[in-house]
PDB file of C-alpha atoms in Angstrom:
ATOM      1  CA  MET A  32       0.000   0.000   0.000  1.00  0.00           C
ATOM      2  CA  ARG A  33       1.168   3.488  -0.844  1.00  0.00           C
ATOM      3  CA  SER A  34       0.726   6.479   1.406  1.00  0.00           C
ATOM      4  CA  ALA A  35      -1.562   9.351   0.420  1.00  0.00           C
ATOM      5  CA  ALA A  36       1.555  11.344  -0.492  1.00  0.00           C
ATOM      6  CA  GLY A  37       2.804   8.426  -2.626  1.00  0.00           C
ATOM      7  CA  ASP A  38      -0.577   8.257  -4.382  1.00  0.00           C
ATOM      8  CA  ALA A  39      -0.466  12.021  -4.992  1.00  0.00           C
ATOM      9  CA  LEU A  40       3.005  11.757  -6.525  1.00  0.00           C
ATOM     10  CA  THR A  41       2.041   8.758  -8.648  1.00  0.00           C
ATOM     11  CA  SER A  42      -1.000  10.648  -9.953  1.00  0.00           C
ATOM     12  CA  ILE A  43       1.235  13.212 -11.670  1.00  0.00           C
ATOM     13  CA  VAL A  44       3.636  10.794 -13.372  1.00  0.00           C
ATOM     14  CA  LEU A  45       1.570  10.266 -16.531  1.00  0.00           C
ATOM     15  CA  PRO A  46       0.644  13.962 -16.827  1.00  0.00           C
ATOM     16  CA  ALA A  47       4.376  14.779 -16.490  1.00  0.00           C
ATOM     17  CA  PHE A  48       5.142  12.449 -19.420  1.00  0.00           C
ATOM     18  CA  GLU A  49       2.273  14.032 -21.357  1.00  0.00           C
ATOM     19  CA  LEU A  50       3.691  17.502 -20.602  1.00  0.00           C
ATOM     20  CA  ASN A  51       7.119  16.377 -21.825  1.00  0.00           C
ATOM     21  CA  GLY A  52       5.478  15.105 -25.005  1.00  0.00           C
ATOM     22  CA  GLU A  53       3.688  18.422 -25.456  1.00  0.00           C
ATOM     23  CA  PHE A  54       6.937  20.344 -24.998  1.00  0.00           C
ATOM     24  CA  LEU A  55       8.606  18.105 -27.599  1.00  0.00           C
ATOM     25  CA  ALA A  56       5.682  18.593 -30.016  1.00  0.00           C
ATOM     26  CA  ALA A  57       5.881  22.372 -29.578  1.00  0.00           C
ATOM     27  CA  ALA A  58       9.661  22.253 -30.133  1.00  0.00           C
ATOM     28  CA  LYS A  59       9.081  20.223 -33.301  1.00  0.00           C
ATOM     29  CA  ASP A  60       6.504  22.762 -34.548  1.00  0.00           C
ATOM     30  CA  ILE A  61       8.995  25.569 -33.962  1.00  0.00           C
ATOM     31  CA  ALA A  62      12.145  23.825 -35.245  1.00  0.00           C
ATOM     32  CA  GLU A  63      10.892  21.948 -38.317  1.00  0.00           C
ATOM     33  CA  PRO A  64      10.150  24.988 -40.528  1.00  0.00           C
ATOM     34  CA  ALA A  65      13.813  25.985 -40.071  1.00  0.00           C
ATOM     35  CA  GLY A  66      14.939  22.477 -41.088  1.00  0.00           C
ATOM     36  CA  LEU A  67      15.987  21.401 -37.599  1.00  0.00           C
ATOM     37  CA  THR A  68      14.748  18.683 -35.294  1.00  0.00           C
ATOM     38  CA  PRO A  69      14.272  19.474 -31.591  1.00  0.00           C
ATOM     39  CA  ALA A  70      17.412  17.450 -30.773  1.00  0.00           C
ATOM     40  CA  TRP A  71      19.454  19.369 -33.350  1.00  0.00           C
ATOM     41  CA  TRP A  72      18.120  22.638 -31.917  1.00  0.00           C
ATOM     42  CA  GLN A  73      19.025  21.515 -28.404  1.00  0.00           C
ATOM     43  CA  VAL A  74      22.610  20.587 -29.303  1.00  0.00           C
ATOM     44  CA  LEU A  75      23.193  23.668 -31.460  1.00  0.00           C
ATOM     45  CA  GLY A  76      21.684  25.916 -28.799  1.00  0.00           C
ATOM     46  CA  ALA A  77      24.037  24.512 -26.162  1.00  0.00           C
ATOM     47  CA  THR A  78      26.967  25.988 -28.119  1.00  0.00           C
ATOM     48  CA  LEU A  79      25.504  29.463 -28.590  1.00  0.00           C
ATOM     49  CA  ASP A  80      27.448  31.151 -25.767  1.00  0.00           C
ATOM     50  CA  GLU A  81      30.707  29.259 -26.173  1.00  0.00           C
ATOM     51  CA  PRO A  82      32.203  26.419 -28.236  1.00  0.00           C
ATOM     52  CA  LEU A  83      31.951  23.113 -26.379  1.00  0.00           C
ATOM     53  CA  VAL A  84      33.196  19.559 -26.757  1.00  0.00           C
ATOM     54  CA  VAL A  85      30.541  16.910 -27.341  1.00  0.00           C
ATOM     55  CA  ALA A  86      30.902  15.413 -23.850  1.00  0.00           C
ATOM     56  CA  GLU A  87      30.237  18.812 -22.259  1.00  0.00           C
ATOM     57  CA  ILE A  88      27.212  19.356 -24.519  1.00  0.00           C
ATOM     58  CA  ALA A  89      25.816  15.990 -23.402  1.00  0.00           C
ATOM     59  CA  ARG A  90      26.284  16.968 -19.748  1.00  0.00           C
ATOM     60  CA  ARG A  91      24.732  20.418 -20.207  1.00  0.00           C
ATOM     61  CA  VAL A  92      21.834  19.327 -22.355  1.00  0.00           C
ATOM     62  CA  GLY A  93      21.010  16.589 -19.876  1.00  0.00           C
ATOM     63  CA  LEU A  94      17.765  14.739 -20.451  1.00  0.00           C
ATOM     64  CA  GLY A  95      19.627  11.470 -20.704  1.00  0.00           C
ATOM     65  CA  LEU A  96      21.279  12.127 -24.069  1.00  0.00           C
ATOM     66  CA  ALA A  97      24.300   9.888 -24.500  1.00  0.00           C
ATOM     67  CA  ARG A  98      27.577  11.340 -25.730  1.00  0.00           C
ATOM     68  CA  GLN A  99      27.352   9.148 -28.845  1.00  0.00           C
ATOM     69  CA  SER A 100      23.911  10.555 -29.684  1.00  0.00           C
ATOM     70  CA  VAL A 101      25.184  14.106 -29.264  1.00  0.00           C
ATOM     71  CA  GLN A 102      28.209  13.245 -31.447  1.00  0.00           C
ATOM     72  CA  ARG A 103      25.939  12.004 -34.259  1.00  0.00           C
ATOM     73  CA  THR A 104      23.826  15.154 -33.963  1.00  0.00           C
ATOM     74  CA  ALA A 105      26.925  17.372 -33.976  1.00  0.00           C
ATOM     75  CA  ASP A 106      28.185  15.642 -37.134  1.00  0.00           C
ATOM     76  CA  ILE A 107      24.821  16.240 -38.828  1.00  0.00           C
ATOM     77  CA  LEU A 108      24.856  19.920 -37.824  1.00  0.00           C
ATOM     78  CA  VAL A 109      28.346  20.273 -39.306  1.00  0.00           C
ATOM     79  CA  ASP A 110      27.336  18.439 -42.510  1.00  0.00           C
ATOM     80  CA  LYS A 111      24.339  20.765 -42.923  1.00  0.00           C
ATOM     81  CA  GLY A 112      26.408  23.916 -42.351  1.00  0.00           C
ATOM     82  CA  TRP A 113      24.807  24.974 -39.041  1.00  0.00           C
ATOM     83  CA  ALA A 114      27.915  24.220 -36.955  1.00  0.00           C
ATOM     84  CA  GLU A 115      31.634  23.725 -37.323  1.00  0.00           C
ATOM     85  CA  TYR A 116      34.389  21.961 -35.431  1.00  0.00           C
ATOM     86  CA  LEU A 117      37.335  23.909 -34.043  1.00  0.00           C
ATOM     87  CA  ASP A 118      40.661  22.677 -32.750  1.00  0.00           C
ATOM     88  CA  ASN A 119      40.623  22.394 -28.995  1.00  0.00           C
ATOM     89  CA  PRO A 120      43.772  23.775 -27.345  1.00  0.00           C
ATOM     90  CA  LYS A 121      43.033  21.670 -24.225  1.00  0.00           C
ATOM     91  CA  HIS A 122      42.582  18.344 -26.011  1.00  0.00           C
ATOM     92  CA  ARG A 123      43.982  17.239 -29.362  1.00  0.00           C
ATOM     93  CA  ARG A 124      41.213  14.740 -30.227  1.00  0.00           C
ATOM     94  CA  ALA A 125      38.116  16.338 -28.642  1.00  0.00           C
ATOM     95  CA  LYS A 126      37.128  19.081 -31.077  1.00  0.00           C
ATOM     96  CA  LEU A 127      35.022  22.064 -30.048  1.00  0.00           C
ATOM     97  CA  LEU A 128      31.627  22.606 -31.686  1.00  0.00           C
ATOM     98  CA  GLN A 129      30.291  26.074 -32.414  1.00  0.00           C
ATOM     99  CA  PRO A 130      27.464  27.450 -34.568  1.00  0.00           C
ATOM    100  CA  THR A 131      28.283  28.931 -37.958  1.00  0.00           C
ATOM    101  CA  GLY A 132      26.792  32.253 -39.021  1.00  0.00           C
ATOM    102  CA  GLU A 133      23.902  30.348 -40.564  1.00  0.00           C
ATOM    103  CA  GLY A 134      23.469  28.358 -37.343  1.00  0.00           C
ATOM    104  CA  ARG A 135      23.365  31.539 -35.254  1.00  0.00           C
ATOM    105  CA  ALA A 136      20.810  33.112 -37.590  1.00  0.00           C
ATOM    106  CA  THR A 137      18.648  29.991 -37.379  1.00  0.00           C
ATOM    107  CA  LEU A 138      18.851  29.986 -33.575  1.00  0.00           C
ATOM    108  CA  THR A 139      17.869  33.666 -33.481  1.00  0.00           C
ATOM    109  CA  LYS A 140      14.804  32.930 -35.622  1.00  0.00           C
ATOM    110  CA  LEU A 141      13.870  29.958 -33.442  1.00  0.00           C
ATOM    111  CA  ARG A 142      14.313  32.041 -30.277  1.00  0.00           C
ATOM    112  CA  ALA A 143      11.779  34.573 -31.589  1.00  0.00           C
ATOM    113  CA  GLU A 144       9.273  31.822 -32.387  1.00  0.00           C
ATOM    114  CA  GLN A 145       9.869  30.092 -29.036  1.00  0.00           C
ATOM    115  CA  ASN A 146       9.308  33.429 -27.286  1.00  0.00           C
ATOM    116  CA  GLU A 147       5.915  33.778 -29.017  1.00  0.00           C
ATOM    117  CA  TRP A 148       4.920  30.269 -27.924  1.00  0.00           C
ATOM    118  CA  ALA A 149       6.159  30.801 -24.343  1.00  0.00           C
ATOM    119  CA  ASP A 150       4.382  34.154 -24.058  1.00  0.00           C
ATOM    120  CA  ALA A 151       1.074  32.738 -25.293  1.00  0.00           C
ATOM    121  CA  VAL A 152       1.169  29.618 -23.106  1.00  0.00           C
ATOM    122  CA  GLY A 153       2.534  31.537 -20.115  1.00  0.00           C
ATOM    123  CA  GLU A 154      -0.224  34.155 -20.346  1.00  0.00           C
ATOM    124  CA  ALA A 155      -2.882  31.424 -20.580  1.00  0.00           C
ATOM    125  CA  VAL A 156      -1.601  29.652 -17.460  1.00  0.00           C
ATOM    126  CA  GLY A 157      -0.415  32.657 -15.475  1.00  0.00           C
ATOM    127  CA  GLU A 158       2.971  33.602 -14.105  1.00  0.00           C
ATOM    128  CA  ALA A 159       2.091  32.846 -10.450  1.00  0.00           C
ATOM    129  CA  GLU A 160       0.744  29.373 -11.308  1.00  0.00           C
ATOM    130  CA  ILE A 161       3.851  28.554 -13.351  1.00  0.00           C
ATOM    131  CA  ALA A 162       6.096  29.705 -10.483  1.00  0.00           C
ATOM    132  CA  ARG A 163       4.138  27.475  -8.063  1.00  0.00           C
ATOM    133  CA  ILE A 164       4.434  24.484 -10.416  1.00  0.00           C
ATOM    134  CA  HIS A 165       8.141  25.150 -10.930  1.00  0.00           C
ATOM    135  CA  ALA A 166       8.749  25.166  -7.179  1.00  0.00           C
ATOM    136  CA  GLY A 167       6.857  21.891  -6.808  1.00  0.00           C
ATOM    137  CA  ILE A 168       8.763  20.222  -9.625  1.00  0.00           C
ATOM    138  CA  ALA A 169      12.072  21.344  -8.107  1.00  0.00           C
ATOM    139  CA  LYS A 170      11.069  19.831  -4.738  1.00  0.00           C
ATOM    140  CA  ILE A 171      10.104  16.518  -6.373  1.00  0.00           C
ATOM    141  CA  ILE A 172      13.392  16.336  -8.294  1.00  0.00           C
ATOM    142  CA  GLU A 173      15.409  17.118  -5.167  1.00  0.00           C
ATOM    143  CA  ALA A 174      13.531  14.562  -3.053  1.00  0.00           C
ATOM    144  CA  SER A 175      13.853  11.868  -5.719  1.00  0.00           C
ATOM    145  CA  ARG A 176      17.576  12.480  -6.149  1.00  0.00           C
ATOM    146  CA  ARG A 177      18.060  12.411  -2.388  1.00  0.00           C
ATOM    147  CA  TYR A 178      16.129   9.131  -2.133  1.00  0.00           C
ATOM    148  CA  ARG A 179      18.000   7.557  -5.061  1.00  0.00           C
ATOM    149  CA  GLY A 180      21.292   8.676  -3.489  1.00  0.00           C
ATOM    150  CA  THR A 181      20.478   6.763  -0.338  1.00  0.00           C
ATOM    151  CA  LYS A 182      19.691   3.664  -2.421  1.00  0.00           C
ATOM    152  CA  ASP A 183      23.178   3.735  -4.023  1.00  0.00           C
ATOM    153  CA  SER A 184      24.984   3.657  -0.674  1.00  0.00           C
TER     154      SER A 184
END
């Protein structure tokens, strides 16, 4: 038997997956007209502020993307002219990835379209409600990580 708190948590698992799916669908709607997939957008966007090696992109992007998956995506972005590899002064074999001019222009266009989406959805839900949800999600993540950490010991 689960506790009432356990039942409450379990009741939001499927809606959380549905929300993730909705976010991915919205990202696809925004990225596809520019010729990108959401994953390509995510990897390219990670390099906007500074060139990064693939392993660092995988760590920053999170969401369980493996380094090999990020490497394949980076290679595609380079092949399509949205990104380029640079020599890495800190590591001979691990090249740095950075957006090209075309990649930066594409990201700027996508940012404008993402802002429109975020403004419309945010206004419909309300800033205070989103802040409350955000705080709750952060607490759940922290509690889960703490619990999983005790299981590894």
